[in-house]
């Protein structure tokens, strides 16, 4: 085993954390600017505001800098990871993100740990302060039943203001301390470790804080108790708001470091005791020849600093020389909490008012003076500046980095440099301590080494880890003078994290029972978004002469090279060489690793694998029991058993075995216990299913079923306590293993009895074999349906498996269901291959009935007359219960098969226009999916098929009416009728129309340009007969899909004051202008349908939704129809109010009207009622309307009538065919609709009718005009209007033709008529080609309408003379 780097965690969304901390690095793309807010990360809204404040960068100068920052941003952050990997802090300037681990399924289906953002925000309280250092300290649980995990994790953060603040995992500020007014340079922690030797001084826990000229150390026990008290206080205050418990004060020491220029980093070594010799030497150096010494050496706390002048400084503080200072803890707890949510960004939460809090915060607490502490000695190097120091886990060595690119190894006790590495600029360092595993190798006979004894002490090795970011390399070095034992290319933008502590709060008693899972060192890679750790085997610390492990590794490498390069040409020598290599390996773990690599090789033959494994097994058995590793022996034995099983199965599959018994339909009927009619029906169903379910599959010549390489076989299976088990493998691999065992048997090419006996004797349980058999059968549906004889083979195989010892327990309660058959039924229920599932269910039913009857016969033969009647009754009850389950399953599978056949069928005339959603394949069905799909699952599946085929609603009704008749010539309708028969309740016509309506509107919502989808949805809605269902579906459609777009269209049209252009429609409503016209027409139809349904719903009863007997156990989401029935009834006047607005919008878009503001037609009450819930009661306009509104409304309606008549009778018809098809329903009814609108808008209906008549005559449609005159009430005003139109026609005929006869006629006319005709303007006429005879009829009509006393009556009489005279020309 070599040194390795292993990923143990990854990041869920590291880029979001980067964007939060570095707003300027956020990718500014159009997609990012318009991204869905529901997909955004769980950041606070206030924190993202910084994005808007970023200034645009200079493209030339800052492009390279930005690219570098996007990859190296982690180097600029303060980073800390808890030793227990349960919390990570990433902070920069004032912001911080707390990441917590979550277990999630990875790409390969395995669970992996991912860090996700648990809290984020701003940590700074004072203005202008930044984060300089952070620590995540896990605190031990005080409960006796603790599992070794920490109770919670405290986040310690140092700031430039000198404050040190403590937070919980959720960002709650627990306490804050200002111990020095300078900025915090570094935070470091030391936790309790059990001394390795009796002479080693026991170290206390502490938190050390480094300032530019001082070190503050907080006692660990005091800190632990204070943090627990603060956390409890926060919890109690959150619960009650009245608790106020003062926690114990913090005990700390403050040393003022002297005789040193600058300090960058420090290491607190802990308490040390000098030996007598060192004591006398130190006393002589300080006090001279006559110095006096104490009898017992004093205890001192040692500190090492790195910086400049000196490069490293050594400080010694005598224990007991100063008393610890006490700092009263200021709790950040509110007495009255209105919310349980705390935020670190909110600062202190105290008992004072807001004003008092602000003034209190500005007053800094009193500073305790520091105790002077002079440097005793150091390593003077005026040119060298230290950058960081890292203490080894054993407190004996320390690694120091400097600005010259060196890494220097210090002996802490002697204060000297013992080693130096060059070429590591900006290096990051850490330590790994490895303890020898005494159980890893059993000593051979005659090995009397004390370190080889299981009872001897474990040796400890320390390795220095150096990460060089400039080179992107991670190295592992053996200390003190050892070689490099590992090197990895890891990238140039990583961060190496070495906490140097574990869990705080343990002591010499509790730490012995705890086994915390902590890491020693880790590497955070922002590029791959992963966290990795380094594994170093202990044997790398040993020299090559003493390390047998190194020799074993050499042999393993040699074996790996041999397996890659050698070709199996000389098989004997090849096999012998492999045997020699594996026998020469000493360590059992390495020997097992070598055997695994041999068995995983694809180049070795089966005989070679078996011989090598057998040789190793024999060698282990010949050794003495004491020196044999039990795990290796069991591993060899299990692999040998698997090889023997593989050989037996391969031999059975290779035998030339063919069943000669002929197979007829009668035999199949007897086998499945079916009569001829049932068998014919089953065959017909399967034949239709096979025709509609054919898939084009690619088969390669080398893909042979039933063949499995031995390497794969060994990977799938394993032995556990003499029982054979299958590993967790994928479904395809499971089918491959089952095919290896049973595929030949199912084809009748291998002996079924021999195979079952072989597998049973190998240790397979019957349940495992049944699962494998069914997985093969259900996955190979196409091959099975092509070969009916395989049903007989399945019957034989299932009978043999059922007769195994532990398959069906004889003592099973006769009142219950057999788990054996339940397992088979569950496999059929979950399968999506319904044809194979139906056949296997028939076979299972047959075998179960056969075994039950044989068991009954056996009991009956043993029964004494009249003695065991009760037992016989029990057996019949058990038979009846299991039989009912089988019959239920067969009915469900038959229904599912018919439905699946329908869903894969295609319409005989394919749809004329197919959109992309209609080309998507439908998902396959299973009984389980239908049972979990709710009551609407069947109708929903058929609705998806109807949408895919684009069937008309009329065809559904025809198929439903003709389901009793047989139509063999029409397979599509035949399948639909068959589905109606199987599901009379689930596919009831109203239910099906409701689901089709919903499916079409859902697909339209995905692509609003497909206006025909919404039109088809409304068609289905109209065909729903029950008004309760119709009303509910319409209301759900309106609220879910239509009202938002409808309101957007209204506001857009009101804003632009006319029918908007395509660009504006796409921007505001999300569809083109033509699609929006169709959308408004569909909305109008939906609202009209809702009004009609509301009128008729009182006359109808609420429908009862039944379910077929076979599907009574269905569960799942509530169906669309059930939701529709739960809807409240609409408020009729409010829907009518919306219908009026919709008509106005539709007319404006349909005829491209200008100068139209829809909302200007309504007063404030009317406007406020729009877009509210249609079931709510709103304050609507009532009483007389303002004349100004009525005038505007009248002008609009007159525009609509003019545009409608123009659209009908204009010579130049420029219409979109799609739009024409969409608006067919309304195109001839616009005048009627306008009159209806006039009634609701309080506009005179007669004005609209008169205008309509005038427009018809204007366009020359005199016949339609005569019919429309009948609807007009005030015919006198109409006659005056028509008289002007007649004059325009005559003026055009006389003045624009300029003929001689016309001039003579004009001269003969009365002067008053002549003057009147000259005043007419013929340009207002839309159609001037009206025959004079038609005009004569119009004049006669005017004479009829005008009373004789009317002022223009004489003028009309003159017109009659003129028209008659012109007719004679």
mmCIF file of N, CA, C and O in Angstrom, residues 10 102-114 728:
data_model
loop_
_atom_site.group_PDB
_atom_site.id
_atom_site.type_symbol
_atom_site.label_atom_id
_atom_site.label_comp_id
_atom_site.label_asym_id
_atom_site.label_seq_id
_atom_site.Cartn_x
_atom_site.Cartn_y
_atom_site.Cartn_z
ATOM 1 N N UNK A 10 -17.571 16.526 -1.068
ATOM 2 C CA UNK A 10 -17.614 17.455 -2.194
ATOM 3 C C UNK A 10 -18.531 18.622 -1.829
ATOM 4 O O UNK A 10 -19.166 18.630 -0.784
ATOM 5 N N UNK A 102 -24.222 17.196 4.031
ATOM 6 C CA UNK A 102 -25.468 16.468 3.815
ATOM 7 C C UNK A 102 -25.165 15.235 2.979
ATOM 8 O O UNK A 102 -24.336 15.281 2.080
ATOM 9 N N UNK A 103 -25.852 14.149 3.306
ATOM 10 C CA UNK A 103 -25.664 12.904 2.557
ATOM 11 C C UNK A 103 -26.611 12.901 1.372
ATOM 12 O O UNK A 103 -27.816 13.047 1.516
ATOM 13 N N UNK A 104 -26.057 12.710 0.191
ATOM 14 C CA UNK A 104 -26.862 12.699 -1.024
ATOM 15 C C UNK A 104 -26.358 11.608 -1.950
ATOM 16 O O UNK A 104 -25.221 11.153 -1.867
ATOM 17 N N UNK A 105 -27.253 11.181 -2.866
ATOM 18 C CA UNK A 105 -26.885 10.162 -3.846
ATOM 19 C C UNK A 105 -26.046 10.804 -4.939
ATOM 20 O O UNK A 105 -26.418 11.822 -5.522
ATOM 21 N N UNK A 106 -24.914 10.184 -5.216
ATOM 22 C CA UNK A 106 -24.035 10.688 -6.254
ATOM 23 C C UNK A 106 -24.416 10.161 -7.623
ATOM 24 O O UNK A 106 -25.478 9.557 -7.843
ATOM 25 N N UNK A 107 -23.529 10.372 -8.612
ATOM 26 C CA UNK A 107 -23.807 9.947 -9.983
ATOM 27 C C UNK A 107 -23.861 8.429 -10.117
ATOM 28 O O UNK A 107 -24.597 7.904 -10.948
ATOM 29 N N UNK A 108 -23.089 7.712 -9.298
ATOM 30 C CA UNK A 108 -23.030 6.260 -9.410
ATOM 31 C C UNK A 108 -24.045 5.577 -8.500
ATOM 32 O O UNK A 108 -23.994 4.365 -8.319
ATOM 33 N N UNK A 109 -24.944 6.326 -7.918
ATOM 34 C CA UNK A 109 -25.959 5.730 -7.073
ATOM 35 C C UNK A 109 -25.546 5.548 -5.633
ATOM 36 O O UNK A 109 -26.344 5.125 -4.800
ATOM 37 N N UNK A 110 -24.285 5.827 -5.325
ATOM 38 C CA UNK A 110 -23.811 5.671 -3.950
ATOM 39 C C UNK A 110 -23.982 6.991 -3.199
ATOM 40 O O UNK A 110 -23.905 8.060 -3.770
ATOM 41 N N UNK A 111 -24.172 6.854 -1.892
ATOM 42 C CA UNK A 111 -24.321 8.060 -1.080
ATOM 43 C C UNK A 111 -22.964 8.706 -0.836
ATOM 44 O O UNK A 111 -21.976 8.013 -0.561
ATOM 45 N N UNK A 112 -22.907 9.994 -0.947
ATOM 46 C CA UNK A 112 -21.679 10.731 -0.678
ATOM 47 C C UNK A 112 -22.018 11.999 0.098
ATOM 48 O O UNK A 112 -23.146 12.492 0.053
ATOM 49 N N UNK A 113 -21.021 12.489 0.830
ATOM 50 C CA UNK A 113 -21.230 13.666 1.658
ATOM 51 C C UNK A 113 -20.927 14.916 0.841
ATOM 52 O O UNK A 113 -19.893 14.992 0.169
ATOM 53 N N UNK A 114 -21.843 15.879 0.900
ATOM 54 C CA UNK A 114 -21.683 17.132 0.176
ATOM 55 C C UNK A 114 -21.902 18.296 1.135
ATOM 56 O O UNK A 114 -22.826 18.275 1.945
ATOM 57 N N UNK A 728 -24.661 -5.493 -3.934
ATOM 58 C CA UNK A 728 -25.521 -4.447 -4.468
ATOM 59 C C UNK A 728 -25.038 -4.068 -5.863
ATOM 60 O O UNK A 728 -24.021 -3.401 -6.029
#
